[in-house]
CSV table of C-alpha atoms in Angstrom, one decimal:
chain,number,residue,atom,x,y,z
O,848,MET,CA,127.9,54.1,128.7
O,849,LEU,CA,124.3,55.0,128.8
O,850,GLY,CA,124.9,57.9,131.1
O,851,GLU,CA,127.7,59.2,128.9
O,852,GLU,CA,125.3,59.1,125.8
O,853,GLU,CA,122.6,60.9,127.7
O,854,ASP,CA,125.2,63.5,128.9
O,855,GLY,CA,126.4,64.0,125.3
O,856,GLU,CA,122.9,64.4,124.0
O,857,SER,CA,122.2,66.9,126.8
O,858,ARG,CA,125.2,69.0,125.9
O,859,ALA,CA,124.2,68.9,122.2
O,860,VAL,CA,120.7,70.1,123.0
O,861,GLY,CA,122.2,72.9,125.2
O,862,ALA,CA,124.6,74.0,122.5
O,863,ALA,CA,121.8,74.0,119.9
O,864,ALA,CA,119.6,76.1,122.2
O,865,PHE,CA,122.5,78.5,122.8
O,866,SER,CA,123.1,78.8,119.1
O,867,VAL,CA,119.4,79.6,118.4
O,868,GLN,CA,119.4,82.2,121.2
O,869,ALA,CA,122.6,83.8,119.9
O,870,GLU,CA,121.2,83.9,116.3
O,871,GLU,CA,117.9,85.5,117.6
O,872,GLY,CA,119.9,88.0,119.6
O,873,ASP,CA,121.9,88.9,116.5
O,874,THR,CA,118.7,89.2,114.4
O,875,ARG,CA,117.2,91.4,117.1
O,876,GLN,CA,120.2,93.7,117.2
O,877,ARG,CA,120.2,94.1,113.4
O,878,TYR,CA,116.4,94.7,113.5
O,879,GLU,CA,116.9,97.5,116.1
O,880,GLU,CA,119.6,99.1,114.0
O,881,LEU,CA,117.2,99.0,111.0
O,882,CYS,CA,114.4,100.6,113.1
O,883,SER,CA,116.8,103.3,114.3
O,884,SER,CA,117.9,104.1,110.7
O,885,LEU,CA,114.2,104.4,109.7
O,886,ASN,CA,113.3,106.5,112.8
O,887,MET,CA,110.6,103.9,113.5
O,888,ASP,CA,108.1,104.6,116.3
O,889,GLY,CA,107.8,102.2,119.3
O,890,ARG,CA,104.3,100.9,118.3
O,891,ALA,CA,105.3,99.8,114.8
O,892,ARG,CA,108.7,98.5,116.0
O,893,CYS,CA,107.1,96.3,118.6
O,894,GLU,CA,104.2,95.1,116.4
O,895,ALA,CA,106.5,94.2,113.5
O,896,TRP,CA,108.8,92.1,115.8
O,897,LEU,CA,105.9,90.2,117.3
O,898,SER,CA,104.4,89.6,113.9
O,899,TYR,CA,107.7,88.3,112.6
O,900,GLN,CA,108.2,86.0,115.7
O,901,ASN,CA,104.6,84.6,115.2
O,902,MET,CA,105.3,84.0,111.5
O,903,LYS,CA,108.6,82.2,112.2
O,904,ARG,CA,107.0,79.9,114.7
O,905,ASN,CA,104.4,78.7,112.2
O,906,PHE,CA,106.3,78.8,108.9
O,907,THR,CA,109.8,78.4,107.5
O,908,LEU,CA,111.1,81.8,106.5
O,909,GLU,CA,113.9,81.1,104.0
O,910,GLY,CA,116.6,83.6,103.4
O,911,ASN,CA,117.7,86.8,105.2
O,912,ASP,CA,115.7,87.3,108.4
O,913,LEU,CA,116.1,91.1,108.1
O,914,HIS,CA,114.3,91.0,104.8
O,915,TRP,CA,111.3,89.3,106.4
O,916,LEU,CA,111.4,91.8,109.2
O,917,ALA,CA,111.3,94.6,106.6
O,918,ARG,CA,108.0,93.2,105.3
O,919,ALA,CA,106.7,93.1,108.8
O,920,LEU,CA,107.7,96.8,109.3
O,921,TYR,CA,106.1,97.8,106.0
O,922,MET,CA,102.8,96.3,107.1
O,923,ALA,CA,103.0,97.8,110.6
O,924,CYS,CA,103.7,101.2,109.1
O,925,ARG,CA,100.6,101.1,107.0
O,926,LYS,CA,98.2,99.8,109.6
O,927,ALA,CA,95.4,102.2,110.5
O,928,VAL,CA,95.7,103.6,114.1
O,929,PRO,CA,93.2,105.6,116.1
O,930,THR,CA,93.5,109.4,116.1
O,931,VAL,CA,92.6,112.1,118.7
O,932,SER,CA,89.5,112.9,116.7
O,933,LYS,CA,88.3,109.3,117.1
O,934,GLY,CA,89.0,108.6,113.4
O,935,THR,CA,91.8,106.5,111.9
O,936,ALA,CA,94.9,107.3,110.0
O,937,GLU,CA,97.7,105.4,108.4
O,938,GLY,CA,100.6,104.8,110.9
O,939,ASN,CA,104.3,105.8,110.7
O,940,TYR,CA,104.5,106.3,106.9
O,941,VAL,CA,108.1,105.3,106.2
O,942,SER,CA,108.7,105.1,102.4
O,943,LEU,CA,109.2,101.8,100.8
O,944,THR,CA,112.3,103.2,99.1
O,945,ARG,CA,113.9,103.8,102.5
O,946,ILE,CA,112.9,100.4,103.8
O,947,LEU,CA,114.5,98.7,100.8
O,948,CYS,CA,117.7,100.8,101.1
O,949,CYS,CA,118.2,100.3,104.8
O,950,SER,CA,117.4,96.5,104.7
O,951,GLU,CA,119.7,96.1,101.6
O,952,GLN,CA,117.3,94.2,99.3
O,953,SER,CA,116.0,94.6,95.8
O,954,LEU,CA,112.5,95.6,94.8
O,955,ILE,CA,111.9,92.3,93.0
O,956,GLU,CA,112.9,90.3,96.1
O,957,PHE,CA,110.8,92.5,98.3
O,958,PHE,CA,107.6,91.9,96.3
O,959,ASN,CA,108.2,88.2,95.8
O,960,LYS,CA,108.5,87.6,99.5
O,961,MET,CA,105.7,90.0,100.3
O,962,LYS,CA,103.3,87.8,98.3
O,963,LYS,CA,104.4,84.8,100.4
O,964,TRP,CA,103.9,86.9,103.6
O,965,GLU,CA,100.4,87.9,102.5
O,966,ASP,CA,99.5,84.2,101.9
O,967,MET,CA,101.0,83.1,105.2
O,968,ALA,CA,99.3,85.9,107.2
O,969,ASN,CA,96.0,85.5,105.2
O,970,LEU,CA,95.9,89.3,104.7
O,971,PRO,CA,92.7,90.9,103.4
O,972,ALA,CA,92.1,91.6,99.7
O,973,GLN,CA,92.3,95.4,100.3
O,974,PHE,CA,95.9,95.2,101.4
O,975,ARG,CA,96.9,92.7,98.6
O,976,GLU,CA,95.4,95.1,96.0
O,977,ARG,CA,97.3,98.0,97.4
O,978,THR,CA,100.6,96.0,97.3
O,979,GLU,CA,99.8,95.0,93.7
O,980,ARG,CA,99.2,98.6,92.8
O,981,ILE,CA,102.5,99.7,94.3
O,982,GLU,CA,104.3,96.9,92.4
O,983,ARG,CA,102.7,98.0,89.1
O,984,ASN,CA,103.8,101.6,89.8
O,985,PHE,CA,107.4,100.6,90.5
O,986,THR,CA,107.4,98.4,87.4
O,987,ILE,CA,106.1,101.3,85.2
O,988,SER,CA,108.7,103.6,86.8
O,989,ALA,CA,111.5,101.1,85.8
O,990,VAL,CA,110.2,101.0,82.2
O,991,ILE,CA,109.9,104.8,82.1
O,992,PHE,CA,113.5,105.2,83.4
O,993,LYS,CA,114.8,103.1,80.6
O,994,LYS,CA,113.2,105.5,78.2
O,995,TYR,CA,114.2,108.6,80.1
O,996,LYS,CA,118.0,108.4,79.8
O,997,PRO,CA,118.1,108.1,76.0
O,998,ILE,CA,115.6,111.0,75.6
O,999,PHE,CA,117.5,113.1,78.1
O,1000,GLN,CA,120.8,112.5,76.3
O,1001,GLY,CA,119.1,113.5,73.1
O,1002,ILE,CA,118.2,116.9,74.5
O,1003,PHE,CA,121.1,117.5,76.9
O,1004,ARG,CA,124.8,116.8,76.7
O,1005,TYR,CA,126.0,113.4,77.9
O,1006,PRO,CA,126.3,113.4,81.8
O,1007,GLN,CA,130.0,113.1,82.7
O,1008,ASP,CA,131.3,111.5,85.9
O,1009,GLN,CA,131.5,114.8,87.7
O,1010,PRO,CA,132.2,115.1,91.4
O,1011,ARG,CA,128.9,116.1,93.2
O,1012,GLN,CA,129.0,119.7,94.1
O,1013,GLN,CA,128.4,120.6,97.8
O,1014,ARG,CA,125.5,122.9,97.8
O,1015,GLY,CA,125.1,125.0,100.9
O,1016,ARG,CA,123.4,128.3,101.5
O,1017,LYS,CA,126.6,130.1,102.4
O,1018,GLN,CA,128.7,128.8,99.5
O,1019,ARG,CA,129.3,130.5,96.3
O,1020,ARG,CA,126.5,129.8,93.8
O,1021,GLN,CA,127.6,127.3,91.2
O,1022,PRO,CA,126.0,126.6,87.8
O,1023,CYS,CA,124.1,123.3,87.7
O,1024,THR,CA,125.8,120.4,86.0
O,1025,VAL,CA,124.2,118.0,83.5
O,1026,THR,CA,124.3,115.2,86.0
O,1027,GLU,CA,122.4,117.4,88.5
O,1028,VAL,CA,119.8,118.3,85.9
O,1029,LEU,CA,119.4,114.6,85.0
O,1030,GLN,CA,118.7,113.8,88.7
O,1031,PHE,CA,116.5,116.8,89.3
O,1032,CYS,CA,114.3,116.2,86.3
O,1033,TRP,CA,113.7,112.6,87.3
O,1034,VAL,CA,112.9,113.5,90.9
O,1035,LEU,CA,110.5,116.1,89.6
O,1036,PHE,CA,108.8,113.6,87.4
O,1037,VAL,CA,108.6,110.8,90.1
O,1038,HIS,CA,107.1,113.2,92.6
O,1039,ALA,CA,104.6,114.6,90.1
O,1040,LYS,CA,103.3,111.2,89.1
O,1041,GLY,CA,102.6,110.4,92.7
O,1042,ASN,CA,100.2,113.3,92.8
O,1043,PHE,CA,98.0,112.2,89.9
O,1044,PRO,CA,96.3,108.9,90.9
O,1045,MET,CA,93.7,109.5,88.2
O,1046,ILE,CA,96.4,108.8,85.5
O,1047,SER,CA,98.2,106.0,87.4
O,1048,ASP,CA,98.9,102.5,86.1
O,1049,ASP,CA,99.0,103.9,82.6
O,1050,LEU,CA,102.3,103.7,80.8
O,1051,VAL,CA,101.3,106.1,78.0
O,1052,ASN,CA,100.1,108.8,80.4
O,1053,TYR,CA,103.4,108.4,82.4
O,1054,CYS,CA,105.4,108.8,79.2
O,1055,HIS,CA,103.5,112.0,78.5
O,1056,LEU,CA,104.1,113.3,82.0
O,1057,LEU,CA,107.8,112.6,81.5
O,1058,LEU,CA,107.8,114.6,78.3
O,1059,CYS,CA,106.2,117.5,80.3
O,1060,ALA,CA,109.0,117.4,82.8
O,1061,LEU,CA,111.6,117.4,80.0
O,1062,ASP,CA,109.8,120.2,78.2
O,1063,LEU,CA,109.9,122.3,81.4
O,1064,VAL,CA,113.5,121.6,82.3
O,1065,TYR,CA,114.6,122.2,78.7
O,1066,GLY,CA,112.9,125.6,78.7
O,1067,ASN,CA,114.6,126.5,82.0
O,1068,ALA,CA,118.0,125.3,80.7
O,1069,LEU,CA,117.7,127.6,77.7
O,1070,GLN,CA,117.7,130.6,80.0
O,1071,CYS,CA,120.7,129.5,82.1
O,1072,PRO,CA,124.0,131.4,81.7
O,1073,ASN,CA,125.7,128.0,81.2
O,1074,CYS,CA,123.0,126.7,78.8
O,1075,LYS,CA,125.6,125.8,76.1
O,1076,GLU,CA,127.3,123.5,78.6
O,1077,LEU,CA,124.0,121.8,79.3
O,1078,LEU,CA,122.2,121.4,76.0
O,1079,ASN,CA,123.1,118.9,73.2
O,1080,PRO,CA,124.1,121.0,70.2
O,1081,ASN,CA,122.8,118.3,67.9
O,1082,PHE,CA,119.3,118.2,69.4
O,1083,LYS,CA,116.9,118.1,66.5
O,1084,VAL,CA,114.4,120.5,68.0
O,1085,PHE,CA,116.8,123.5,68.0
O,1086,LEU,CA,115.9,124.9,64.6
O,1087,ILE,CA,112.3,123.5,64.6
O,1088,VAL,CA,111.1,125.6,67.6
O,1089,GLY,CA,112.4,128.9,66.3
O,1090,LEU,CA,116.0,128.9,67.6
O,1091,THR,CA,118.4,130.1,65.1
O,1092,GLU,CA,121.9,128.9,64.3
O,1093,ASP,CA,123.1,132.0,66.2
O,1094,PHE,CA,122.2,130.1,69.4
O,1095,HIS,CA,125.8,129.0,69.7
O,1096,ASN,CA,127.2,132.5,69.4
O,1097,LYS,CA,128.2,134.1,72.7
O,1098,ASP,CA,125.9,137.1,72.2
O,1099,TYR,CA,122.7,135.1,71.5
O,1100,LYS,CA,119.8,135.9,73.8
O,1101,VAL,CA,116.8,133.6,74.4
O,1102,SER,CA,113.2,134.9,74.7
O,1103,SER,CA,112.0,135.5,78.2
O,1104,ASP,CA,109.2,132.9,77.6
O,1105,PRO,CA,110.5,129.4,77.1
O,1106,PRO,CA,109.3,127.5,74.0
O,1107,CYS,CA,107.0,124.6,74.2
O,1108,ILE,CA,108.6,121.5,72.6
O,1109,ILE,CA,105.9,119.0,73.7
O,1110,GLU,CA,104.7,118.4,70.1
O,1111,LYS,CA,108.1,117.9,68.7
O,1112,LEU,CA,109.1,115.6,71.6
O,1113,CYS,CA,106.0,113.5,70.8
O,1114,SER,CA,107.0,113.3,67.1
O,1115,LEU,CA,110.6,112.2,68.0
O,1116,TYR,CA,109.7,109.8,70.8
O,1117,TYR,CA,106.3,108.3,69.7
O,1118,GLY,CA,104.0,110.3,72.0
O,1119,LEU,CA,100.5,111.5,71.3
O,1120,ALA,CA,100.7,115.2,71.0
O,1121,LEU,CA,97.0,116.0,71.8
O,1122,GLU,CA,97.0,113.9,75.0
O,1123,ALA,CA,100.4,115.2,76.1
O,1124,LYS,CA,99.3,118.8,75.7
O,1125,GLY,CA,96.2,118.0,77.7
O,1126,ILE,CA,98.3,116.5,80.5
O,1127,LYS,CA,100.6,119.5,80.4
O,1128,GLU,CA,97.7,122.1,80.7
O,1129,HIS,CA,95.4,120.3,83.1
O,1130,PHE,CA,97.8,118.3,85.4
O,1131,TRP,CA,101.4,119.4,84.9
O,1132,LYS,CA,101.3,123.2,84.9
O,1133,PRO,CA,98.9,123.4,87.9
O,1134,TYR,CA,101.2,121.0,89.8
O,1135,ILE,CA,104.3,123.1,89.0
O,1136,ARG,CA,102.6,126.3,90.1
O,1137,LYS,CA,101.6,124.6,93.3
O,1138,ILE,CA,105.2,123.7,94.2
O,1139,PHE,CA,106.3,127.2,93.2
O,1140,ASP,CA,103.7,128.6,95.7
O,1141,LYS,CA,105.1,126.3,98.3
O,1142,LYS,CA,108.6,127.8,97.6
O,1143,LEU,CA,110.0,124.3,96.8
O,1144,LEU,CA,111.1,125.7,93.4
O,1145,LYS,CA,112.8,129.1,93.5
O,1146,GLY,CA,112.4,131.2,90.4
O,1147,LYS,CA,109.9,133.2,88.4
O,1148,ASP,CA,106.4,131.8,89.1
O,1149,GLU,CA,104.8,133.9,86.4
O,1150,ASN,CA,106.3,131.7,83.6
O,1151,LEU,CA,107.7,128.8,85.7
O,1152,THR,CA,111.3,129.5,85.0
O,1153,GLY,CA,114.5,130.4,86.7
O,1154,PHE,CA,114.9,127.3,89.0
O,1155,LEU,CA,118.1,126.2,87.2
O,1156,ASP,CA,119.8,129.6,87.5
O,1157,PRO,CA,122.9,129.5,89.8
O,1158,GLY,CA,121.1,131.8,92.4
O,1159,SER,CA,118.1,129.4,92.6
O,1160,PHE,CA,119.2,125.9,91.8
O,1161,GLY,CA,121.0,125.1,95.0
O,1162,ASP,CA,118.0,126.0,97.1
O,1163,SER,CA,115.5,124.3,94.7
O,1164,PHE,CA,117.6,121.2,94.6
O,1165,LEU,CA,117.9,120.9,98.4
O,1166,ARG,CA,114.3,121.8,99.2
O,1167,PHE,CA,112.7,119.6,96.7
O,1168,ALA,CA,115.0,116.6,97.4
O,1169,ILE,CA,114.2,116.9,101.2
O,1170,TYR,CA,110.4,117.3,100.5
O,1171,SER,CA,110.3,114.4,98.1
O,1172,ALA,CA,112.3,112.1,100.5
O,1173,ASN,CA,109.9,112.9,103.4
O,1174,SER,CA,106.7,112.4,101.3
O,1175,LYS,CA,107.4,109.2,99.5
């Protein structure tokens, strides 16, 4: 009887060990798939896995293992590494957005577990402060986006559920849709705010920067051949900024220089006109000229227009989307 009990216990232990190995093998396979989808370099890939294993040996990691591995990857990507010039640089800079998307987790979940990881790993204050800063920026972006859609829908027509147009260089140039303008204006704003650390963490400044983006896109939309299909005919600013009721006639022609509606947008959406104009002149316009110079936006660089025209929008949309995805 005793021998049978010992034999049973031995089989149970063996089965448990096999189960653990199988589970770890499955986790490793999913992790390798995650790294491949992120185009992760070998150094960060190996370092993150070893860090995860060490953490799992010493602490209980509740929940999806792949989510914990995503945190290890995030840290490994941002670790300073030696350079040829004997200095240091941040490692494989994979965007947090891509890590979240590929590991299928929410932003809130990521930051909640990141704080636990920082405590378990006893990370330095500098790294914790950077994580907190990123979390604040994402939180502010979420707040701004809630404001963005109602403002956009006040200026432009309501975005319909339109099939996304395939935009290739050899295809016939198609006019931009309201949905594409909605996406493009937001991407333009998000990328711009990342270039102005001096006004970061400030909700009011970000609101003003958003109004600058809407002002620019509105001025470009006015000059599109399909502007009447883009703009909301009930937009309160039409008559205020010098546009006449003839705007809706087929023979109406808009001035070559787009109107500035920053002040009116501030009055409608509780902005501070003086501060918004200052951000437009000193931050926004130089930034837009810079991306025109880089040929990311295709149009007339002398007055920052033309990038919504059918002959320009497809190229601008693709170039800027690719550039933004690679630089997040």
